[in-house]
Amino acid sequence: MGYLNLTFAGRAQLIKSVLSTLHSYWASVFILSKGIINIIETKLRKFLWQGSTGRGYAKVAWDQLCRPKEERGLGVHNILVINKALMLKHLWKIIHNDRHSIWVDWILHHRLCNNSLWTFNGSTGSWGWKKIKKLRPVQRGIIYQVGTGTTFKLWQDIWHQQGPLSISYPRGPEVTGWPLNSLLSKALQRGHWNWPNRTDPYISEIVSQLPPVHQNSPDTIIWRHASGQFSIKSVTELIQPPTDRVVWHGLLQGRYKIPRHNFILWLAILEKLSTLDKHWISRGDNGCVLCDGQSVSTGLSRVGNNASNGLVKDGDLNTRLMQPLVHFWQRWLQQAQQLNL
């Protein structure tokens, strides 16, 4: 089959655009077990690094490949992260009481029994539902913006920075006289907070950390993101926080860039090319094959070898890149990025 004879770059492109997205539907419906995810990723890794030969080793860790190009990766989908993000979309619909979803309506009435998702501890339900409940720590990415208080639950929702008050202060309903299922509007009067028994130390602590009230506005749930909107991309960033961006990622992007060249350059930047200094197992020396002189590594093979420099002595490439940056591979990358090559 032709796809087995693809180059590294061709196989990487096939994985990114086709193979790593085949599971998207199932990842949006079920929580995939770690065993299934490991099997899928193992097959993808073998296809990328071994092809049809069945030989070879992984030059770059799979987790690194799944990072965006701005973070030294290739942008391959991380199945575990995508699966969690898609499941959190269901959680988001439950929080918003999405009545357009039959599944959400069923969950609200038959699993939560109209209780808050944040305080529900029922042990019944399917394996998938129990796994979804374990995703509740996503609350750190959610902001409850208090308005009229007619939607949020006073003791059970996470409108307060302490989280559900029924957990941090179980005696709250008894001290205030407000039932456990009270709405937040119980603690509001004409758009201002109105809490009783402020001499109680716990009530005093709650009052000291009350959020602002947006008068004449409905209660709103906001996703903690620059846009304020819930999206799979923003959830992915919450699950897998971005790392430091690299200055050279622009070298690997662009409509006129050749994928094979991009892949080789990416390996070279990461010092993962099969240069002679890495072939110590099969060859005793790692001298340059042109002059049998200096040791050849990634940086040297690109900019630091006298004989190879002679091959490109003339021409614009040598003028712009080779001569100014003979000994500094990292400086070459920065200069190439500035030149927008």
GROMACS .gro file of C-alpha atoms in nm:
model
  341
    1MET     CA    1   0.000   0.000   0.000
    2GLY     CA    2   0.133   0.341  -0.102
    3TYR     CA    3   0.081   0.516   0.229
    4LEU     CA    4   0.331   0.281   0.395
    5ASN     CA    5   0.607   0.416   0.170
    6LEU     CA    6   0.556   0.779   0.268
    7THR     CA    7   0.840   0.983   0.413
    8PHE     CA    8   0.845   1.090   0.778
    9ALA     CA    9   0.689   1.421   0.677
   10GLY     CA   10   0.417   1.250   0.473
   11ARG     CA   11   0.328   1.015   0.757
   12ALA     CA   12   0.327   1.303   1.006
   13GLN     CA   13   0.090   1.499   0.782
   14LEU     CA   14  -0.138   1.196   0.742
   15ILE     CA   15  -0.151   1.146   1.119
   16LYS     CA   16  -0.224   1.512   1.185
   17SER     CA   17  -0.493   1.562   0.921
   18VAL     CA   18  -0.663   1.221   0.912
   19LEU     CA   19  -0.562   0.947   1.155
   20SER     CA   20  -0.564   1.153   1.476
   21THR     CA   21  -0.912   1.288   1.396
   22LEU     CA   22  -1.085   0.958   1.319
   23HIS     CA   23  -1.167   0.910   1.687
   24SER     CA   24  -1.322   1.257   1.726
   25TYR     CA   25  -1.683   1.138   1.711
   26TRP     CA   26  -1.634   0.864   1.970
   27ALA     CA   27  -1.427   1.097   2.187
   28SER     CA   28  -1.724   1.337   2.194
   29VAL     CA   29  -1.968   1.063   2.298
   30PHE     CA   30  -1.773   0.843   2.539
   31ILE     CA   31  -1.487   0.882   2.782
   32LEU     CA   32  -1.216   0.668   2.626
   33SER     CA   33  -1.027   0.442   2.863
   34LYS     CA   34  -0.654   0.493   2.902
   35GLY     CA   35  -0.597   0.143   2.765
   36ILE     CA   36  -0.776   0.228   2.439
   37ILE     CA   37  -0.590   0.559   2.411
   38ASN     CA   38  -0.255   0.385   2.464
   39ILE     CA   39  -0.334   0.132   2.189
   40ILE     CA   40  -0.428   0.407   1.942
   41GLU     CA   41  -0.123   0.620   2.019
   42THR     CA   42   0.110   0.318   2.001
   43LYS     CA   43  -0.015   0.241   1.650
   44LEU     CA   44   0.027   0.604   1.545
   45ARG     CA   45   0.380   0.619   1.687
   46LYS     CA   46   0.484   0.300   1.507
   47PHE     CA   47   0.335   0.426   1.182
   48LEU     CA   48   0.523   0.756   1.210
   49TRP     CA   49   0.868   0.633   1.309
   50GLN     CA   50   0.875   0.282   1.157
   51GLY     CA   51   0.651   0.300   0.850
   52SER     CA   52   0.635  -0.029   0.663
   53THR     CA   53   0.977  -0.152   0.777
   54GLY     CA   54   0.885  -0.226   1.138
   55ARG     CA   55   1.224  -0.088   1.241
   56GLY     CA   56   1.327   0.240   1.394
   57TYR     CA   57   1.289   0.433   1.715
   58ALA     CA   58   1.101   0.743   1.820
   59LYS     CA   59   1.322   1.047   1.773
   60VAL     CA   60   1.082   1.278   1.962
   61ALA     CA   61   0.847   1.197   2.251
   62TRP     CA   62   0.481   1.168   2.156
   63ASP     CA   63   0.375   1.431   2.409
   64GLN     CA   64   0.612   1.673   2.237
   65LEU     CA   65   0.459   1.601   1.895
   66CYS     CA   66   0.116   1.683   2.039
   67ARG     CA   67   0.226   2.033   2.136
   68PRO     CA   68   0.151   2.326   1.901
   69LYS     CA   69   0.425   2.438   1.664
   70GLU     CA   70   0.471   2.748   1.877
   71GLU     CA   71   0.573   2.516   2.163
   72ARG     CA   72   0.822   2.291   1.973
   73GLY     CA   73   0.558   2.041   1.859
   74LEU     CA   74   0.381   1.947   1.536
   75GLY     CA   75   0.024   2.013   1.647
   76VAL     CA   76  -0.088   1.648   1.647
   77HIS     CA   77  -0.409   1.595   1.847
   78ASN     CA   78  -0.355   1.460   2.198
   79ILE     CA   79  -0.636   1.204   2.227
   80LEU     CA   80  -0.660   1.217   2.607
   81VAL     CA   81  -0.675   1.598   2.617
   82ILE     CA   82  -0.926   1.621   2.330
   83ASN     CA   83  -1.145   1.355   2.492
   84LYS     CA   84  -1.153   1.545   2.822
   85ALA     CA   85  -1.225   1.874   2.644
   86LEU     CA   86  -1.516   1.723   2.452
   87MET     CA   87  -1.656   1.570   2.771
   88LEU     CA   88  -1.630   1.905   2.947
   89LYS     CA   89  -1.856   2.043   2.677
   90HIS     CA   90  -2.130   1.814   2.815
   91LEU     CA   91  -2.052   1.940   3.164
   92TRP     CA   92  -2.084   2.297   3.039
   93LYS     CA   93  -2.431   2.220   2.899
   94ILE     CA   94  -2.539   2.073   3.234
   95ILE     CA   95  -2.424   2.386   3.417
   96HIS     CA   96  -2.624   2.602   3.176
   97ASN     CA   97  -2.933   2.379   3.207
   98ASP     CA   98  -2.944   2.335   2.831
   99ARG     CA   99  -3.305   2.232   2.780
  100HIS     CA  100  -3.247   2.177   2.408
  101SER     CA  101  -3.052   1.862   2.493
  102ILE     CA  102  -3.260   1.557   2.583
  103TRP     CA  103  -2.958   1.403   2.755
  104VAL     CA  104  -2.903   1.713   2.974
  105ASP     CA  105  -3.272   1.727   3.065
  106TRP     CA  106  -3.260   1.360   3.164
  107ILE     CA  107  -2.944   1.411   3.374
  108LEU     CA  108  -3.098   1.707   3.558
  109HIS     CA  109  -3.412   1.516   3.653
  110HIS     CA  110  -3.294   1.156   3.698
  111ARG     CA  111  -2.931   1.188   3.809
  112LEU     CA  112  -2.901   1.526   3.980
  113CYS     CA  113  -3.269   1.536   4.081
  114ASN     CA  114  -3.256   1.918   4.037
  115ASN     CA  115  -2.959   1.948   4.275
  116SER     CA  116  -2.642   2.136   4.188
  117LEU     CA  117  -2.374   1.953   3.994
  118TRP     CA  118  -2.107   2.090   4.230
  119THR     CA  119  -2.244   1.930   4.549
  120PHE     CA  120  -2.402   1.613   4.410
  121ASN     CA  121  -2.236   1.301   4.552
  122GLY     CA  122  -2.468   1.023   4.435
  123SER     CA  123  -2.294   0.693   4.367
  124THR     CA  124  -2.547   0.565   4.113
  125GLY     CA  125  -2.508   0.592   3.740
  126SER     CA  126  -2.301   0.448   3.459
  127TRP     CA  127  -1.924   0.433   3.441
  128GLY     CA  128  -1.925   0.720   3.191
  129TRP     CA  129  -2.138   0.945   3.414
  130LYS     CA  130  -1.907   0.881   3.710
  131LYS     CA  131  -1.608   0.974   3.494
  132ILE     CA  132  -1.778   1.296   3.384
  133LYS     CA  133  -1.835   1.390   3.749
  134LYS     CA  134  -1.461   1.356   3.809
  135LEU     CA  135  -1.408   1.642   3.565
  136ARG     CA  136  -1.569   1.888   3.807
  137PRO     CA  137  -1.235   2.049   3.907
  138VAL     CA  138  -1.283   2.244   3.583
  139GLN     CA  139  -1.467   2.489   3.809
  140ARG     CA  140  -1.141   2.687   3.827
  141GLY     CA  141  -1.214   2.790   3.468
  142ILE     CA  142  -1.567   2.912   3.542
  143ILE     CA  143  -1.687   3.247   3.674
  144TYR     CA  144  -2.035   3.286   3.823
  145GLN     CA  145  -2.129   3.651   3.770
  146VAL     CA  146  -2.401   3.747   4.019
  147GLY     CA  147  -2.697   3.940   3.880
  148THR     CA  148  -3.053   3.910   4.005
  149GLY     CA  149  -2.976   3.586   4.190
  150THR     CA  150  -3.283   3.409   4.052
  151THR     CA  151  -3.081   3.134   3.882
  152PHE     CA  152  -2.789   3.047   4.111
  153LYS     CA  153  -2.833   2.828   4.418
  154LEU     CA  154  -2.724   3.006   4.736
  155TRP     CA  155  -2.558   2.713   4.915
  156GLN     CA  156  -2.476   2.476   4.629
  157ASP     CA  157  -2.335   2.676   4.336
  158ILE     CA  158  -1.981   2.815   4.304
  159TRP     CA  159  -2.063   3.187   4.287
  160HIS     CA  160  -1.850   3.245   4.601
  161GLN     CA  161  -1.471   3.216   4.593
  162GLN     CA  162  -1.487   2.950   4.867
  163GLY     CA  163  -1.685   2.725   4.633
  164PRO     CA  164  -2.018   2.571   4.738
  165LEU     CA  165  -2.099   2.720   5.080
  166SER     CA  166  -2.281   2.404   5.187
  167ILE     CA  167  -1.940   2.232   5.183
  168SER     CA  168  -1.726   2.507   5.337
  169TYR     CA  169  -1.994   2.604   5.592
  170PRO     CA  170  -2.246   2.318   5.649
  171ARG     CA  171  -2.421   2.506   5.933
  172GLY     CA  172  -2.508   2.796   5.706
  173PRO     CA  173  -2.875   2.704   5.647
  174GLU     CA  174  -2.929   2.655   6.021
  175VAL     CA  175  -2.764   2.983   6.123
  176THR     CA  176  -2.929   3.199   5.857
  177GLY     CA  177  -3.265   3.024   5.844
  178TRP     CA  178  -3.237   2.991   5.467
  179PRO     CA  179  -3.310   2.636   5.339
  180LEU     CA  180  -3.043   2.435   5.158
  181ASN     CA  181  -3.224   2.470   4.824
  182SER     CA  182  -3.258   2.851   4.848
  183LEU     CA  183  -3.178   3.068   4.550
  184LEU     CA  184  -2.912   3.338   4.573
  185SER     CA  185  -3.181   3.608   4.554
  186LYS     CA  186  -3.256   3.521   4.918
  187ALA     CA  187  -2.935   3.704   5.015
  188LEU     CA  188  -3.004   4.007   4.794
  189GLN     CA  189  -3.222   4.308   4.859
  190ARG     CA  190  -3.264   4.578   4.595
  191GLY     CA  191  -2.943   4.477   4.425
  192HIS     CA  192  -2.731   4.470   4.741
  193TRP     CA  193  -2.616   4.194   4.975
  194ASN     CA  194  -2.830   4.138   5.283
  195TRP     CA  195  -2.690   3.869   5.513
  196PRO     CA  196  -2.822   3.807   5.867
  197ASN     CA  197  -2.618   3.716   6.177
  198ARG     CA  198  -2.304   3.893   6.063
  199THR     CA  199  -2.160   3.852   6.412
  200ASP     CA  200  -2.118   3.481   6.343
  201PRO     CA  201  -1.747   3.431   6.252
  202TYR     CA  202  -1.825   3.209   5.953
  203ILE     CA  203  -2.094   3.442   5.819
  204SER     CA  204  -1.855   3.732   5.872
  205GLU     CA  205  -1.591   3.552   5.664
  206ILE     CA  206  -1.843   3.482   5.386
  207VAL     CA  207  -1.953   3.846   5.383
  208SER     CA  208  -1.594   3.971   5.366
  209GLN     CA  209  -1.538   3.780   5.040
  210LEU     CA  210  -1.866   3.853   4.861
  211PRO     CA  211  -1.838   3.924   4.485
  212PRO     CA  212  -1.987   4.238   4.329
  213VAL     CA  213  -2.352   4.237   4.224
  214HIS     CA  214  -2.443   4.338   3.869
  215GLN     CA  215  -2.777   4.504   3.931
  216ASN     CA  216  -3.063   4.457   3.683
  217SER     CA  217  -2.860   4.193   3.499
  218PRO     CA  218  -2.933   3.820   3.480
  219ASP     CA  219  -2.705   3.568   3.647
  220THR     CA  220  -2.431   3.478   3.401
  221ILE     CA  221  -2.180   3.194   3.380
  222ILE     CA  222  -1.860   3.302   3.206
  223TRP     CA  223  -1.568   3.092   3.086
  224ARG     CA  224  -1.238   3.219   3.227
  225HIS     CA  225  -1.080   3.307   2.895
  226ALA     CA  226  -0.988   3.627   2.714
  227SER     CA  227  -1.298   3.592   2.495
  228GLY     CA  228  -1.523   3.484   2.782
  229GLN     CA  229  -1.659   3.214   2.551
  230PHE     CA  230  -1.640   2.839   2.603
  231SER     CA  231  -1.451   2.659   2.326
  232ILE     CA  232  -1.266   2.333   2.284
  233LYS     CA  233  -0.941   2.525   2.226
  234SER     CA  234  -0.974   2.724   2.550
  235VAL     CA  235  -1.059   2.407   2.746
  236THR     CA  236  -0.756   2.234   2.595
  237GLU     CA  237  -0.537   2.518   2.720
  238LEU     CA  238  -0.686   2.474   3.068
  239ILE     CA  239  -0.616   2.100   3.072
  240GLN     CA  240  -0.274   2.133   2.909
  241PRO     CA  241  -0.142   2.482   2.993
  242PRO     CA  242   0.074   2.642   2.722
  243THR     CA  243   0.450   2.636   2.767
  244ASP     CA  244   0.705   2.893   2.653
  245ARG     CA  245   0.673   2.992   2.288
  246VAL     CA  246   0.978   2.957   2.066
  247VAL     CA  247   1.096   3.225   1.827
  248TRP     CA  248   1.159   2.988   1.538
  249HIS     CA  249   0.810   2.841   1.493
  250GLY     CA  250   0.750   3.071   1.194
  251LEU     CA  251   1.017   2.879   1.002
  252LEU     CA  252   0.787   2.575   0.997
  253GLN     CA  253   0.473   2.752   0.879
  254GLY     CA  254   0.363   2.910   0.554
  255ARG     CA  255   0.184   2.808   0.238
  256TYR     CA  256   0.507   2.791   0.037
  257LYS     CA  257   0.699   2.574   0.284
  258ILE     CA  258   0.770   2.216   0.174
  259PRO     CA  259   0.646   1.969   0.443
  260ARG     CA  260   0.947   1.740   0.406
  261HIS     CA  261   1.189   2.030   0.451
  262ASN     CA  262   0.988   2.155   0.749
  263PHE     CA  263   1.006   1.815   0.918
  264ILE     CA  264   1.382   1.786   0.869
  265LEU     CA  265   1.436   2.139   0.997
  266TRP     CA  266   1.215   2.067   1.300
  267LEU     CA  267   1.426   1.760   1.385
  268ALA     CA  268   1.745   1.961   1.336
  269ILE     CA  269   1.629   2.237   1.568
  270LEU     CA  270   1.545   1.979   1.836
  271GLU     CA  271   1.888   1.815   1.785
  272LYS     CA  272   1.718   1.489   1.683
  273LEU     CA  273   1.867   1.439   1.338
  274SER     CA  274   2.065   1.119   1.283
  275THR     CA  275   2.401   1.295   1.263
  276LEU     CA  276   2.728   1.106   1.295
  277ASP     CA  277   2.777   1.200   1.659
  278LYS     CA  278   2.464   0.993   1.734
  279HIS     CA  279   2.582   0.688   1.539
  280TRP     CA  280   2.840   0.578   1.793
  281ILE     CA  281   2.684   0.233   1.807
  282SER     CA  282   2.736   0.151   1.441
  283ARG     CA  283   3.049   0.356   1.373
  284GLY     CA  284   3.354   0.412   1.586
  285ASP     CA  285   3.428   0.767   1.472
  286ASN     CA  286   3.205   1.060   1.400
  287GLY     CA  287   3.432   1.260   1.172
  288CYS     CA  288   3.300   1.458   0.879
  289VAL     CA  289   3.251   1.242   0.568
  290LEU     CA  290   3.383   1.530   0.354
  291CYS     CA  291   3.709   1.616   0.527
  292ASP     CA  292   3.737   1.345   0.796
  293GLY     CA  293   3.807   1.626   1.034
  294GLN     CA  294   3.582   1.772   1.300
  295SER     CA  295   3.300   1.589   1.472
  296VAL     CA  296   2.968   1.635   1.294
  297SER     CA  297   2.660   1.729   1.495
  298THR     CA  298   2.338   1.905   1.394
  299GLY     CA  299   2.475   2.254   1.438
  300LEU     CA  300   2.804   2.170   1.266
  301SER     CA  301   2.637   1.991   0.977
  302ARG     CA  302   2.444   2.310   0.911
  303VAL     CA  303   2.688   2.591   0.975
  304GLY     CA  304   3.018   2.486   1.126
  305ASN     CA  305   3.213   2.250   0.899
  306ASN     CA  306   3.491   2.389   0.676
  307ALA     CA  307   3.452   2.144   0.389
  308SER     CA  308   3.075   2.170   0.376
  309ASN     CA  309   3.104   2.549   0.397
  310GLY     CA  310   3.315   2.534   0.086
  311LEU     CA  311   3.031   2.368  -0.104
  312VAL     CA  312   2.813   2.671  -0.040
  313LYS     CA  313   3.093   2.929  -0.052
  314ASP     CA  314   2.918   3.126  -0.322
  315GLY     CA  315   2.562   3.245  -0.339
  316ASP     CA  316   2.304   3.437  -0.144
  317LEU     CA  317   2.246   3.157   0.111
  318ASN     CA  318   2.604   3.179   0.233
  319THR     CA  319   2.591   3.559   0.245
  320ARG     CA  320   2.271   3.576   0.448
  321LEU     CA  321   2.313   3.280   0.681
  322MET     CA  322   2.645   3.098   0.681
  323GLN     CA  323   2.910   3.366   0.723
  324PRO     CA  324   2.751   3.573   1.006
  325LEU     CA  325   2.646   3.271   1.209
  326VAL     CA  326   2.910   3.002   1.156
  327HIS     CA  327   2.946   2.904   1.522
  328PHE     CA  328   2.605   2.983   1.665
  329TRP     CA  329   2.318   2.751   1.569
  330GLN     CA  330   2.067   2.921   1.797
  331ARG     CA  331   2.160   3.263   1.662
  332TRP     CA  332   2.109   3.126   1.312
  333LEU     CA  333   1.755   3.030   1.401
  334GLN     CA  334   1.676   3.372   1.541
  335GLN     CA  335   1.829   3.546   1.238
  336ALA     CA  336   1.640   3.320   0.997
  337GLN     CA  337   1.316   3.399   1.180
  338GLN     CA  338   1.387   3.773   1.150
  339LEU     CA  339   1.460   3.733   0.779
  340ASN     CA  340   1.124   3.553   0.744
  341LEU     CA  341   1.274   3.272   0.539
   0.00000   0.00000   0.00000
